[in-house]
């Protein structure tokens, strides 16, 4: 019995020592990772413009983006969908005549669309926007990513999900589109079923048609929008005197910081174009410092950034 106890004590001691050793090793590994994750750029001390003004300019860009999508919405398609819901309500109320009138209106709207745009596969009918903003800095982003890696390593998937949800700073634009090729036929089939007294089958056809609506989401990174607003302000500033030059350089520093933040958040999957954009910013800063003619560089960068935003947001 004493021998058995000695064996057990020895075994427990080995387990405890191994466990402590593993914890120490894990801690050492975490510290090592933390040390190698250097912050790529220090957050600029000065913004170069009023913070409220920057927020306002970003908001203007967000509104422009939404209005641009709203312009694509086709009124006839939206009205056609509305009539489908009217038809369903009528069927629930046993009003088959009202349902047929509604479907006739819906089909009429869709036929007009088909005549005008026969090659159009999807017709936008609704756009909604949600803002998810992470007001933070690169140090905090690094800490969040470290916590996410730790949660993944330890199979704490709900913690991982929570941490990853923090890594978003974006406009989430959701678009609903109607498939023009198949929807009108569904309306005709539902109407034919109602005529035959098969109202339950007609309802199934209508609900199935509504389920064919295509929902797509576009994510526009807010750091990219901020970088665009900062560059736009820098273009308008006259850097001919030293005070203005400092403001322009501060704006460029902050634009560079926002681009690095977008990259660290994973927008564009560490796209190689980030390297080109940051290289152009450095060229701009040198040109401003040397009192060079920077206008062409500014315009080139502005175009590059707009194209980049469009590509990674789609």
XYZ file of C-alpha atoms in Angstrom:
314
model
C 0.000 0.000 0.000
C 2.861 2.378 0.878
C 4.545 1.525 -2.419
C 1.312 2.304 -4.287
C 1.011 5.651 -2.503
C 4.609 6.533 -3.394
C 3.925 5.695 -7.047
C 0.779 7.866 -7.027
C 2.600 10.795 -5.379
C 5.427 10.502 -7.878
C 2.957 10.411 -10.780
C 1.087 13.487 -9.477
C 4.343 15.355 -9.029
C 5.340 14.612 -12.640
C 1.919 15.745 -13.910
C 2.085 18.985 -11.924
C 5.613 19.744 -13.052
C 4.698 19.019 -16.683
C 1.584 21.177 -16.414
C 3.535 24.063 -14.900
C 6.187 23.629 -17.541
C 3.589 23.735 -20.329
C 1.939 26.841 -18.855
C 5.311 28.498 -18.548
C 6.142 27.533 -22.127
C 2.758 28.791 -23.398
C 3.234 32.053 -21.533
C 6.710 32.360 -22.975
C 5.332 31.708 -26.484
C 2.619 34.340 -26.009
C 5.169 36.877 -24.813
C 7.386 36.018 -27.758
C 4.498 36.543 -30.210
C 3.596 39.810 -28.513
C 7.158 41.052 -28.838
C 7.328 40.188 -32.550
C 3.986 41.865 -33.322
C 5.372 45.338 -33.691
C 3.089 48.273 -34.281
C 3.831 49.320 -37.845
C 3.201 53.017 -37.369
C 2.666 55.295 -34.387
C -0.685 57.032 -34.269
C -0.142 60.653 -35.369
C -0.418 63.247 -32.593
C -2.217 65.763 -34.803
C -5.134 65.082 -37.151
C -4.529 68.015 -39.473
C -8.232 68.939 -39.513
C -11.186 69.203 -37.159
C -12.336 65.753 -35.965
C -16.026 66.645 -36.391
C -15.312 67.874 -39.898
C -13.638 64.549 -40.737
C -16.618 62.620 -39.334
C -18.948 64.794 -41.409
C -16.991 64.173 -44.609
C -17.007 60.403 -43.982
C -20.761 60.587 -43.402
C -21.176 62.451 -46.693
C -19.304 59.679 -48.495
C -21.496 57.066 -46.818
C -24.653 58.923 -47.881
C -23.335 59.246 -51.451
C -22.644 55.501 -51.565
C -26.168 54.681 -50.375
C -27.827 57.209 -52.684
C -25.877 55.776 -55.598
C -27.342 52.350 -54.811
C -30.800 53.806 -54.219
C -30.661 55.310 -57.697
C -30.435 51.775 -59.052
C -33.695 50.704 -57.402
C -36.424 50.156 -59.982
C -39.796 51.455 -58.826
C -41.791 48.984 -60.951
C -40.010 46.011 -59.370
C -40.618 47.320 -55.842
C -44.291 47.858 -56.645
C -44.518 44.353 -58.134
C -43.232 42.848 -54.884
C -45.692 44.966 -52.914
C -48.569 43.537 -54.933
C -47.421 39.987 -54.147
C -47.893 40.713 -50.433
C -51.306 42.247 -51.206
C -52.238 39.027 -53.034
C -51.116 36.869 -50.100
C -53.150 38.960 -47.643
C -56.163 38.636 -49.936
C -55.772 34.856 -50.109
C -55.616 34.664 -46.317
C -58.895 36.594 -46.239
C -60.416 34.190 -48.833
C -60.630 37.108 -51.280
C -59.596 35.385 -54.503
C -60.785 38.267 -56.670
C -58.598 40.736 -54.777
C -55.649 38.326 -55.040
C -56.057 38.046 -58.813
C -56.233 41.844 -59.199
C -53.038 42.215 -57.190
C -51.235 39.542 -59.225
C -52.407 41.161 -62.446
C -50.869 44.455 -61.302
C -47.654 42.695 -60.269
C -47.372 40.867 -63.596
C -48.076 44.101 -65.493
C -45.245 45.909 -63.721
C -42.853 43.036 -64.409
C -43.846 42.832 -68.082
C -43.090 46.537 -68.466
C -39.656 45.892 -66.970
C -39.028 42.936 -69.242
C -39.950 45.025 -72.278
C -37.654 47.868 -71.219
C -34.744 45.760 -70.004
C -34.927 42.266 -71.535
C -31.274 41.486 -70.724
C -31.508 42.489 -67.052
C -31.257 39.392 -64.837
C -31.558 41.009 -61.391
C -33.503 44.149 -60.501
C -32.653 46.014 -57.243
C -35.753 46.583 -55.113
C -34.377 47.539 -51.693
C -31.197 48.830 -50.044
C -30.434 49.051 -46.321
C -27.313 50.280 -44.532
C -25.794 49.508 -41.152
C -22.687 51.146 -39.674
C -20.306 49.044 -37.578
C -17.502 51.236 -36.300
C -14.441 50.226 -34.320
C -13.026 53.404 -32.807
C -9.594 52.149 -31.877
C -5.892 52.114 -32.663
C -3.383 49.603 -34.002
C -2.339 48.520 -30.496
C -5.897 47.488 -29.646
C -6.297 45.681 -32.968
C -3.130 43.733 -32.198
C -4.505 42.767 -28.770
C -7.839 41.632 -30.251
C -6.084 39.460 -32.842
C -3.879 37.961 -30.122
C -6.966 37.095 -28.049
C -8.608 35.542 -31.139
C -5.561 33.372 -31.857
C -5.491 32.233 -28.238
C -9.208 31.357 -28.327
C -8.728 29.366 -31.549
C -5.755 27.500 -30.113
C -7.761 26.572 -27.010
C -10.919 25.649 -28.998
C -12.909 28.432 -27.328
C -14.930 29.070 -30.468
C -17.565 31.326 -28.931
C -14.825 33.520 -27.492
C -13.193 33.464 -30.939
C -16.485 34.518 -32.511
C -16.800 37.388 -30.030
C -13.239 38.609 -30.655
C -13.512 38.380 -34.449
C -16.748 40.390 -34.379
C -14.726 43.300 -32.976
C -12.505 43.395 -36.069
C -14.971 45.338 -38.189
C -15.097 49.019 -39.092
C -17.389 49.304 -42.059
C -20.611 50.255 -43.758
C -22.656 47.115 -44.359
C -24.835 47.738 -47.414
C -27.459 45.047 -47.999
C -29.167 44.916 -51.384
C -32.270 42.872 -52.273
C -32.785 42.031 -55.958
C -35.588 40.407 -57.911
C -34.769 37.700 -60.500
C -36.552 39.081 -63.540
C -36.256 35.903 -65.596
C -38.287 33.660 -63.264
C -40.497 35.912 -61.110
C -43.149 36.859 -63.728
C -43.758 33.189 -64.576
C -44.360 32.448 -60.901
C -47.005 35.211 -60.791
C -48.783 33.710 -63.825
C -48.702 30.214 -62.316
C -50.127 31.480 -59.005
C -52.939 33.269 -60.853
C -53.768 30.085 -62.817
C -53.914 28.065 -59.586
C -56.270 30.607 -57.997
C -58.546 30.371 -61.031
C -58.725 26.614 -60.440
C -59.569 27.114 -56.769
C -56.156 25.843 -55.599
C -55.456 28.753 -53.281
C -53.148 26.867 -50.918
C -50.956 25.794 -53.835
C -50.990 29.386 -55.125
C -49.739 30.619 -51.754
C -46.886 28.094 -51.854
C -45.896 29.340 -55.328
C -45.917 32.970 -54.141
C -43.893 32.274 -50.985
C -41.428 30.219 -53.036
C -41.059 33.121 -55.474
C -40.357 35.528 -52.608
C -37.664 33.130 -51.372
C -35.881 33.478 -54.728
C -35.105 37.154 -54.045
C -31.329 37.579 -54.094
C -29.716 39.217 -51.060
C -26.161 40.515 -51.411
C -23.971 42.456 -48.990
C -21.277 44.985 -49.690
C -18.850 46.058 -46.958
C -17.216 49.459 -47.312
C -14.291 49.864 -44.867
C -14.573 53.058 -42.803
C -10.772 53.470 -42.541
C -10.683 53.684 -46.354
C -13.437 56.322 -46.311
C -11.488 58.265 -43.673
C -8.314 58.050 -45.747
C -10.241 59.410 -48.740
C -11.624 62.313 -46.673
C -8.165 63.140 -45.322
C -6.639 63.128 -48.812
C -9.487 65.286 -50.153
C -8.764 67.829 -47.415
C -5.019 67.705 -48.113
C -5.654 68.435 -51.802
C -7.617 71.584 -50.997
C -5.029 72.933 -48.520
C -2.368 75.259 -49.885
C 0.966 74.036 -48.502
C 2.844 77.156 -49.570
C 3.462 78.300 -45.987
C 4.936 76.309 -43.121
C 1.767 76.136 -41.018
C -0.273 74.759 -43.897
C 2.543 72.415 -44.809
C 2.406 70.924 -41.300
C -1.349 70.436 -41.644
C -0.985 68.702 -45.015
C 1.742 66.418 -43.665
C -0.426 65.593 -40.647
C -3.322 64.733 -42.990
C -1.040 62.444 -45.002
C 0.273 60.793 -41.821
C -3.295 60.078 -40.731
C -4.302 58.786 -44.166
C -1.353 56.376 -44.019
C -2.407 55.307 -40.500
C -5.984 54.633 -41.673
C -4.763 52.518 -44.598
C -2.570 50.431 -42.309
C -5.534 50.043 -39.948
C -7.694 48.804 -42.851
C -4.990 46.307 -43.767
C -4.592 45.100 -40.163
C -8.372 44.625 -39.928
C -8.125 42.305 -42.922
C -9.802 44.367 -45.625
C -8.254 43.293 -48.905
C -6.463 40.320 -47.363
C -3.183 42.204 -46.931
C -3.517 43.243 -50.534
C -0.297 44.134 -52.303
C -2.003 47.332 -53.402
C -1.658 48.609 -49.827
C 2.080 48.673 -50.402
C 1.645 50.785 -53.521
C -0.755 53.179 -51.777
C 1.556 53.666 -48.801
C 4.487 54.135 -51.157
C 2.544 56.895 -52.940
C 1.794 58.581 -49.596
C 5.504 58.608 -48.791
C 6.199 60.165 -52.195
C 3.540 62.776 -51.483
C 5.045 63.607 -48.093
C 8.488 64.022 -49.638
C 7.064 66.231 -52.392
C 5.255 68.454 -49.853
C 8.351 68.742 -47.664
C 10.472 69.678 -50.699
C 7.894 72.251 -51.865
C 7.358 70.279 -55.059
C 4.339 70.358 -57.373
C 2.271 67.643 -55.651
C -1.059 68.094 -57.434
C -0.523 65.345 -60.010
C 0.583 62.924 -57.282
C -2.483 63.799 -55.203
C -4.848 63.182 -58.103
C -3.129 59.895 -58.952
C -3.412 58.731 -55.343
C -7.051 59.840 -55.089
C -7.963 57.787 -58.182
C -6.004 54.746 -56.976
C -7.685 54.849 -53.589
C -11.185 55.171 -55.091
C -10.557 52.183 -57.393
C -9.133 50.171 -54.502
C -12.148 50.884 -52.281
C -14.526 49.853 -55.038
C -12.673 46.602 -55.604
C -12.352 45.414 -52.008
C -15.896 46.475 -51.073
C -17.544 44.370 -53.775
